[in-house]
PDB file of C-alpha atoms in Angstrom:
ATOM      1  CA  UNK A   1      49.734 -18.173  32.003  1.00 49.00           C
ATOM      2  CA  UNK A   2      48.744 -16.723  35.406  1.00 51.00           C
ATOM      3  CA  UNK A   3      45.190 -15.998  36.443  1.00 48.00           C
ATOM      4  CA  UNK A   4      45.551 -12.262  35.766  1.00 50.00           C
ATOM      5  CA  UNK A   5      47.007 -12.907  32.302  1.00 49.00           C
ATOM      6  CA  UNK A   6      44.279 -15.464  31.584  1.00 47.00           C
ATOM      7  CA  UNK A   7      41.593 -12.994  32.629  1.00 49.00           C
ATOM      8  CA  UNK A   8      43.022 -10.232  30.430  1.00 48.00           C
ATOM      9  CA  UNK A   9      43.401 -12.579  27.449  1.00 47.00           C
ATOM     10  CA  UNK A  10      39.870 -13.971  27.683  1.00 48.00           C
ATOM     11  CA  UNK A  11      38.324 -10.543  28.149  1.00 49.00           C
ATOM     12  CA  UNK A  12      40.342  -9.183  25.235  1.00 49.00           C
ATOM     13  CA  UNK A  13      39.200 -12.037  23.019  1.00 50.00           C
ATOM     14  CA  UNK A  14      35.532 -11.904  24.002  1.00 51.00           C
ATOM     15  CA  UNK A  15      35.304  -8.141  24.417  1.00 59.00           C
ATOM     16  CA  UNK A  16      33.058  -8.741  27.429  1.00 71.00           C
ATOM     17  CA  UNK A  17      33.290  -8.580  31.203  1.00 84.00           C
ATOM     18  CA  UNK A  18      32.960 -11.624  33.443  1.00 85.00           C
ATOM     19  CA  UNK A  19      29.385 -10.595  34.260  1.00 86.00           C
ATOM     20  CA  UNK A  20      28.514 -10.326  30.561  1.00 88.00           C
ATOM     21  CA  UNK A  21      30.008 -13.751  29.889  1.00 89.00           C
ATOM     22  CA  UNK A  22      28.055 -15.283  32.771  1.00 90.00           C
ATOM     23  CA  UNK A  23      24.798 -13.765  31.506  1.00 90.00           C
ATOM     24  CA  UNK A  24      25.499 -14.989  27.983  1.00 91.00           C
ATOM     25  CA  UNK A  25      26.254 -18.460  29.329  1.00 91.00           C
ATOM     26  CA  UNK A  26      22.967 -18.597  31.247  1.00 91.00           C
ATOM     27  CA  UNK A  27      21.035 -17.580  28.128  1.00 92.00           C
ATOM     28  CA  UNK A  28      22.893 -20.050  25.910  1.00 93.00           C
ATOM     29  CA  UNK A  29      22.284 -22.907  28.343  1.00 92.00           C
ATOM     30  CA  UNK A  30      18.542 -22.250  28.256  1.00 92.00           C
ATOM     31  CA  UNK A  31      18.486 -21.815  24.482  1.00 92.00           C
ATOM     32  CA  UNK A  32      20.419 -25.036  23.972  1.00 93.00           C
ATOM     33  CA  UNK A  33      18.095 -26.954  26.303  1.00 93.00           C
ATOM     34  CA  UNK A  34      14.981 -25.566  24.598  1.00 93.00           C
ATOM     35  CA  UNK A  35      16.270 -26.462  21.133  1.00 94.00           C
ATOM     36  CA  UNK A  36      17.278 -29.971  22.182  1.00 95.00           C
ATOM     37  CA  UNK A  37      13.839 -30.514  23.691  1.00 95.00           C
ATOM     38  CA  UNK A  38      12.171 -29.255  20.515  1.00 95.00           C
ATOM     39  CA  UNK A  39      14.401 -31.474  18.385  1.00 96.00           C
ATOM     40  CA  UNK A  40      13.316 -34.539  20.360  1.00 96.00           C
ATOM     41  CA  UNK A  41       9.675 -33.545  19.834  1.00 96.00           C
ATOM     42  CA  UNK A  42      10.227 -33.202  16.085  1.00 96.00           C
ATOM     43  CA  UNK A  43      11.989 -36.555  15.922  1.00 96.00           C
ATOM     44  CA  UNK A  44       8.895 -37.963  17.600  1.00 97.00           C
ATOM     45  CA  UNK A  45       6.735 -36.711  14.723  1.00 97.00           C
ATOM     46  CA  UNK A  46       8.750 -38.699  12.194  1.00 97.00           C
ATOM     47  CA  UNK A  47       8.960 -41.743  14.456  1.00 97.00           C
ATOM     48  CA  UNK A  48       5.183 -41.764  14.881  1.00 97.00           C
ATOM     49  CA  UNK A  49       4.707 -41.333  11.140  1.00 97.00           C
ATOM     50  CA  UNK A  50       6.921 -44.331  10.448  1.00 97.00           C
ATOM     51  CA  UNK A  51       5.322 -46.484  13.156  1.00 97.00           C
ATOM     52  CA  UNK A  52       1.744 -45.773  12.080  1.00 97.00           C
ATOM     53  CA  UNK A  53       2.724 -46.407   8.464  1.00 97.00           C
ATOM     54  CA  UNK A  54       4.135 -49.816   9.348  1.00 97.00           C
ATOM     55  CA  UNK A  55       1.066 -50.661  11.456  1.00 96.00           C
ATOM     56  CA  UNK A  56      -1.281 -49.682   8.627  1.00 96.00           C
ATOM     57  CA  UNK A  57       0.144 -52.394   6.388  1.00 94.00           C
ATOM     58  CA  UNK A  58      -2.167 -54.898   8.043  1.00 91.00           C
ATOM     59  CA  UNK A  59      -5.355 -53.150   6.867  1.00 93.00           C
ATOM     60  CA  UNK A  60      -7.243 -53.293   3.553  1.00 94.00           C
ATOM     61  CA  UNK A  61      -6.373 -50.736   0.896  1.00 93.00           C
ATOM     62  CA  UNK A  62      -9.654 -48.816   1.161  1.00 93.00           C
ATOM     63  CA  UNK A  63      -9.278 -48.336   4.910  1.00 96.00           C
ATOM     64  CA  UNK A  64      -5.550 -47.745   4.658  1.00 97.00           C
ATOM     65  CA  UNK A  65      -6.081 -45.005   2.072  1.00 97.00           C
ATOM     66  CA  UNK A  66      -7.843 -42.907   4.705  1.00 97.00           C
ATOM     67  CA  UNK A  67      -5.221 -43.765   7.308  1.00 97.00           C
ATOM     68  CA  UNK A  68      -2.391 -42.596   5.059  1.00 98.00           C
ATOM     69  CA  UNK A  69      -4.086 -39.251   4.516  1.00 98.00           C
ATOM     70  CA  UNK A  70      -4.621 -38.801   8.253  1.00 98.00           C
ATOM     71  CA  UNK A  71      -0.977 -39.631   9.006  1.00 97.00           C
ATOM     72  CA  UNK A  72       0.327 -36.987   6.633  1.00 98.00           C
ATOM     73  CA  UNK A  73      -2.137 -34.314   7.733  1.00 98.00           C
ATOM     74  CA  UNK A  74      -1.229 -34.865  11.375  1.00 97.00           C
ATOM     75  CA  UNK A  75       2.527 -34.751  10.739  1.00 97.00           C
ATOM     76  CA  UNK A  76       2.317 -31.635   8.545  1.00 98.00           C
ATOM     77  CA  UNK A  77      -0.141 -29.679  10.672  1.00 97.00           C
ATOM     78  CA  UNK A  78       0.271 -25.907  10.796  1.00 96.00           C
ATOM     79  CA  UNK A  79       1.077 -26.100  14.507  1.00 96.00           C
ATOM     80  CA  UNK A  80       3.985 -28.494  13.881  1.00 96.00           C
ATOM     81  CA  UNK A  81       5.453 -26.410  11.070  1.00 96.00           C
ATOM     82  CA  UNK A  82       5.047 -23.104  12.911  1.00 95.00           C
ATOM     83  CA  UNK A  83       6.607 -24.570  16.041  1.00 94.00           C
ATOM     84  CA  UNK A  84       9.730 -25.591  14.116  1.00 95.00           C
ATOM     85  CA  UNK A  85       9.954 -22.199  12.413  1.00 94.00           C
ATOM     86  CA  UNK A  86       9.822 -20.408  15.767  1.00 91.00           C
ATOM     87  CA  UNK A  87      12.526 -22.652  17.230  1.00 90.00           C
ATOM     88  CA  UNK A  88      14.819 -22.021  14.257  1.00 89.00           C
ATOM     89  CA  UNK A  89      14.368 -18.268  14.619  1.00 87.00           C
ATOM     90  CA  UNK A  90      15.179 -18.505  18.328  1.00 80.00           C
ATOM     91  CA  UNK A  91      18.473 -20.210  17.532  1.00 71.00           C
ATOM     92  CA  UNK A  92      19.593 -17.810  14.817  1.00 73.00           C
ATOM     93  CA  UNK A  93      20.912 -15.239  17.286  1.00 58.00           C
ATOM     94  CA  UNK A  94      23.522 -17.666  18.569  1.00 52.00           C
ATOM     95  CA  UNK A  95      24.533 -18.754  15.064  1.00 53.00           C
ATOM     96  CA  UNK A  96      25.546 -15.233  14.031  1.00 54.00           C
ATOM     97  CA  UNK A  97      27.883 -14.900  17.007  1.00 52.00           C
ATOM     98  CA  UNK A  98      29.935 -18.008  16.114  1.00 45.00           C
ATOM     99  CA  UNK A  99      31.725 -16.185  13.294  1.00 47.00           C
ATOM    100  CA  UNK A 100      32.471 -13.281  15.622  1.00 52.00           C
ATOM    101  CA  UNK A 101      33.953 -15.597  18.222  1.00 50.00           C
ATOM    102  CA  UNK A 102      36.244 -17.269  15.696  1.00 45.00           C
ATOM    103  CA  UNK A 103      37.268 -13.879  14.294  1.00 52.00           C
ATOM    104  CA  UNK A 104      38.247 -12.684  17.752  1.00 51.00           C
ATOM    105  CA  UNK A 105      40.163 -15.909  18.279  1.00 44.00           C
ATOM    106  CA  UNK A 106      42.131 -15.192  15.102  1.00 48.00           C
ATOM    107  CA  UNK A 107      42.920 -11.667  16.315  1.00 52.00           C
ATOM    108  CA  UNK A 108      44.006 -13.085  19.643  1.00 46.00           C
ATOM    109  CA  UNK A 109      46.231 -15.577  17.825  1.00 45.00           C
ATOM    110  CA  UNK A 110      47.977 -12.871  15.782  1.00 50.00           C
ATOM    111  CA  UNK A 111      48.488 -10.654  18.822  1.00 53.00           C
ATOM    112  CA  UNK A 112      49.902 -13.497  20.897  1.00 46.00           C
ATOM    113  CA  UNK A 113      52.252 -14.581  18.113  1.00 51.00           C
ATOM    114  CA  UNK A 114      53.605 -11.039  17.847  1.00 52.00           C
ATOM    115  CA  UNK A 115      54.370 -10.964  21.561  1.00 49.00           C
ATOM    116  CA  UNK A 116      55.992 -14.383  21.377  1.00 47.00           C
ATOM    117  CA  UNK A 117      58.553 -13.117  18.853  1.00 50.00           C
ATOM    118  CA  UNK A 118      59.910 -10.588  21.371  1.00 46.00           C
ATOM    119  CA  UNK A 119      59.963 -13.002  24.290  1.00 46.00           C
ATOM    120  CA  UNK A 120      63.243 -14.533  25.463  1.00 42.00           C
ATOM    121  CA  UNK A 121      61.825 -18.038  25.155  1.00 44.00           C
ATOM    122  CA  UNK A 122      58.731 -18.154  22.937  1.00 46.00           C
ATOM    123  CA  UNK A 123      56.117 -20.776  23.665  1.00 43.00           C
ATOM    124  CA  UNK A 124      55.943 -23.725  21.315  1.00 45.00           C
ATOM    125  CA  UNK A 125      53.334 -23.715  18.555  1.00 45.00           C
ATOM    126  CA  UNK A 126      51.588 -26.740  19.994  1.00 47.00           C
ATOM    127  CA  UNK A 127      51.425 -25.121  23.436  1.00 50.00           C
ATOM    128  CA  UNK A 128      49.952 -21.931  22.016  1.00 47.00           C
ATOM    129  CA  UNK A 129      47.395 -23.793  19.910  1.00 48.00           C
ATOM    130  CA  UNK A 130      46.341 -25.791  22.941  1.00 54.00           C
ATOM    131  CA  UNK A 131      45.684 -22.581  24.874  1.00 51.00           C
ATOM    132  CA  UNK A 132      43.842 -21.079  21.926  1.00 48.00           C
ATOM    133  CA  UNK A 133      41.677 -24.177  21.578  1.00 55.00           C
ATOM    134  CA  UNK A 134      40.769 -23.955  25.245  1.00 55.00           C
ATOM    135  CA  UNK A 135      39.836 -20.289  24.898  1.00 53.00           C
ATOM    136  CA  UNK A 136      37.774 -20.679  21.727  1.00 51.00           C
ATOM    137  CA  UNK A 137      35.738 -23.707  22.730  1.00 52.00           C
ATOM    138  CA  UNK A 138      37.465 -26.460  20.773  1.00 52.00           C
ATOM    139  CA  UNK A 139      38.387 -28.450  23.860  1.00 53.00           C
ATOM    140  CA  UNK A 140      36.263 -31.356  25.036  1.00 55.00           C
ATOM    141  CA  UNK A 141      37.332 -31.027  28.670  1.00 53.00           C
ATOM    142  CA  UNK A 142      34.453 -30.984  31.190  1.00 50.00           C
ATOM    143  CA  UNK A 143      33.052 -27.534  31.986  1.00 46.00           C
ATOM    144  CA  UNK A 144      32.163 -26.387  35.473  1.00 51.00           C
ATOM    145  CA  UNK A 145      29.132 -24.408  36.586  1.00 67.00           C
ATOM    146  CA  UNK A 146      29.331 -20.737  35.516  1.00 69.00           C
ATOM    147  CA  UNK A 147      29.427 -19.559  39.134  1.00 72.00           C
ATOM    148  CA  UNK A 148      32.945 -20.954  39.480  1.00 77.00           C
ATOM    149  CA  UNK A 149      34.050 -20.761  35.837  1.00 83.00           C
ATOM    150  CA  UNK A 150      36.886 -18.462  34.822  1.00 88.00           C
ATOM    151  CA  UNK A 151      36.551 -15.998  31.953  1.00 89.00           C
ATOM    152  CA  UNK A 152      38.456 -18.440  29.729  1.00 90.00           C
ATOM    153  CA  UNK A 153      36.091 -21.272  30.692  1.00 90.00           C
ATOM    154  CA  UNK A 154      33.083 -19.095  29.900  1.00 90.00           C
ATOM    155  CA  UNK A 155      34.440 -18.014  26.513  1.00 92.00           C
ATOM    156  CA  UNK A 156      35.204 -21.633  25.678  1.00 92.00           C
ATOM    157  CA  UNK A 157      31.851 -23.051  26.770  1.00 92.00           C
ATOM    158  CA  UNK A 158      29.849 -20.207  25.243  1.00 92.00           C
ATOM    159  CA  UNK A 159      31.513 -20.983  21.919  1.00 93.00           C
ATOM    160  CA  UNK A 160      30.762 -24.673  22.345  1.00 93.00           C
ATOM    161  CA  UNK A 161      27.103 -24.021  23.092  1.00 93.00           C
ATOM    162  CA  UNK A 162      26.811 -21.645  20.148  1.00 93.00           C
ATOM    163  CA  UNK A 163      28.065 -24.383  17.833  1.00 94.00           C
ATOM    164  CA  UNK A 164      25.693 -26.901  19.434  1.00 94.00           C
ATOM    165  CA  UNK A 165      22.786 -24.513  18.862  1.00 93.00           C
ATOM    166  CA  UNK A 166      23.905 -24.054  15.273  1.00 92.00           C
ATOM    167  CA  UNK A 167      23.983 -27.816  14.718  1.00 93.00           C
ATOM    168  CA  UNK A 168      20.534 -28.438  16.234  1.00 94.00           C
ATOM    169  CA  UNK A 169      19.087 -25.495  14.299  1.00 93.00           C
ATOM    170  CA  UNK A 170      20.429 -27.114  11.134  1.00 94.00           C
ATOM    171  CA  UNK A 171      18.663 -30.358  12.009  1.00 95.00           C
ATOM    172  CA  UNK A 172      15.434 -28.483  12.662  1.00 96.00           C
ATOM    173  CA  UNK A 173      15.758 -26.765   9.273  1.00 96.00           C
ATOM    174  CA  UNK A 174      16.183 -30.181   7.690  1.00 96.00           C
ATOM    175  CA  UNK A 175      13.048 -31.447   9.452  1.00 96.00           C
ATOM    176  CA  UNK A 176      11.119 -28.358   8.367  1.00 97.00           C
ATOM    177  CA  UNK A 177      12.112 -28.922   4.736  1.00 97.00           C
ATOM    178  CA  UNK A 178      10.929 -32.534   4.945  1.00 97.00           C
ATOM    179  CA  UNK A 179       7.540 -31.623   6.398  1.00 97.00           C
ATOM    180  CA  UNK A 180       6.972 -28.748   3.981  1.00 97.00           C
ATOM    181  CA  UNK A 181       7.755 -30.992   1.014  1.00 97.00           C
ATOM    182  CA  UNK A 182       5.481 -33.710   2.391  1.00 98.00           C
ATOM    183  CA  UNK A 183       2.666 -31.185   2.736  1.00 98.00           C
ATOM    184  CA  UNK A 184       3.190 -29.817  -0.777  1.00 98.00           C
ATOM    185  CA  UNK A 185       3.264 -33.309  -2.287  1.00 98.00           C
ATOM    186  CA  UNK A 186       0.098 -34.183  -0.379  1.00 98.00           C
ATOM    187  CA  UNK A 187      -1.731 -31.146  -1.752  1.00 97.00           C
ATOM    188  CA  UNK A 188      -0.606 -31.915  -5.307  1.00 97.00           C
ATOM    189  CA  UNK A 189      -1.772 -35.518  -4.996  1.00 97.00           C
ATOM    190  CA  UNK A 190      -5.377 -34.372  -4.524  1.00 97.00           C
ATOM    191  CA  UNK A 191      -5.730 -34.066  -8.292  1.00 97.00           C
ATOM    192  CA  UNK A 192      -4.927 -37.755  -8.791  1.00 96.00           C
ATOM    193  CA  UNK A 193      -7.428 -40.587  -8.943  1.00 97.00           C
ATOM    194  CA  UNK A 194      -7.633 -42.662  -5.710  1.00 96.00           C
ATOM    195  CA  UNK A 195      -5.698 -45.684  -7.047  1.00 96.00           C
ATOM    196  CA  UNK A 196      -2.741 -43.521  -8.109  1.00 97.00           C
ATOM    197  CA  UNK A 197      -2.995 -41.295  -5.081  1.00 97.00           C
ATOM    198  CA  UNK A 198      -2.891 -44.316  -2.798  1.00 97.00           C
ATOM    199  CA  UNK A 199       0.504 -45.251  -4.234  1.00 97.00           C
ATOM    200  CA  UNK A 200       1.656 -41.626  -4.083  1.00 98.00           C
ATOM    201  CA  UNK A 201       0.768 -41.328  -0.396  1.00 98.00           C
ATOM    202  CA  UNK A 202       2.764 -44.430   0.457  1.00 97.00           C
ATOM    203  CA  UNK A 203       5.782 -43.155  -1.466  1.00 97.00           C
ATOM    204  CA  UNK A 204       5.583 -39.740   0.224  1.00 97.00           C
ATOM    205  CA  UNK A 205       5.717 -41.231   3.692  1.00 98.00           C
ATOM    206  CA  UNK A 206       8.499 -43.667   2.831  1.00 97.00           C
ATOM    207  CA  UNK A 207      10.575 -40.794   1.442  1.00 96.00           C
ATOM    208  CA  UNK A 208       9.945 -38.584   4.483  1.00 96.00           C
ATOM    209  CA  UNK A 209      11.076 -41.210   7.008  1.00 96.00           C
ATOM    210  CA  UNK A 210      13.839 -42.817   4.929  1.00 94.00           C
ATOM    211  CA  UNK A 211      16.639 -40.522   6.143  1.00 89.00           C
ATOM    212  CA  UNK A 212      16.785 -40.279   9.916  1.00 87.00           C
ATOM    213  CA  UNK A 213      17.319 -36.944  11.640  1.00 82.00           C
TER     214      UNK A 213
END
């Protein structure tokens, strides 16, 4: 496929101009970086919770009881939970466009197959699928900076970044669920007598950190 054909195919599939694709790429790069940074911060919350829990094992039960409560309250603070919620919302815009990208790829596939039937020597199925994978972001080949990327490169990498954002957003949702459950369990445990609550607090923390993000 020549450069002109590649440009027409990628623009047809994305429905956007080169300038639009570049702008989308810039925004996706920033969004992906922000989400990855936030994910590392959230992982740090669980790592600290696990580390302080392990360290607290060397203290007496009465003192440790207060430490366990402090650990949970710090991990499930309103600022932590709200921060995750905001990050998830920021990533939702990219998630909704993944389905649209794949739908356009399917349309592109059908259109290209129709043209291949009238060609003197149709391209092989494997060759076509390879081109389609490159256009829709399923290739793991290195991507260049957007200033020198072709329309096909931009469509491919935008799709890749959208899926990356979707994956990280899913991990953040998982972390949010863990912290919200930990907070709810903590509030419910307030009605228990200290001896039982002490055991409950330990179990809550062990459950929260058992499955790594």
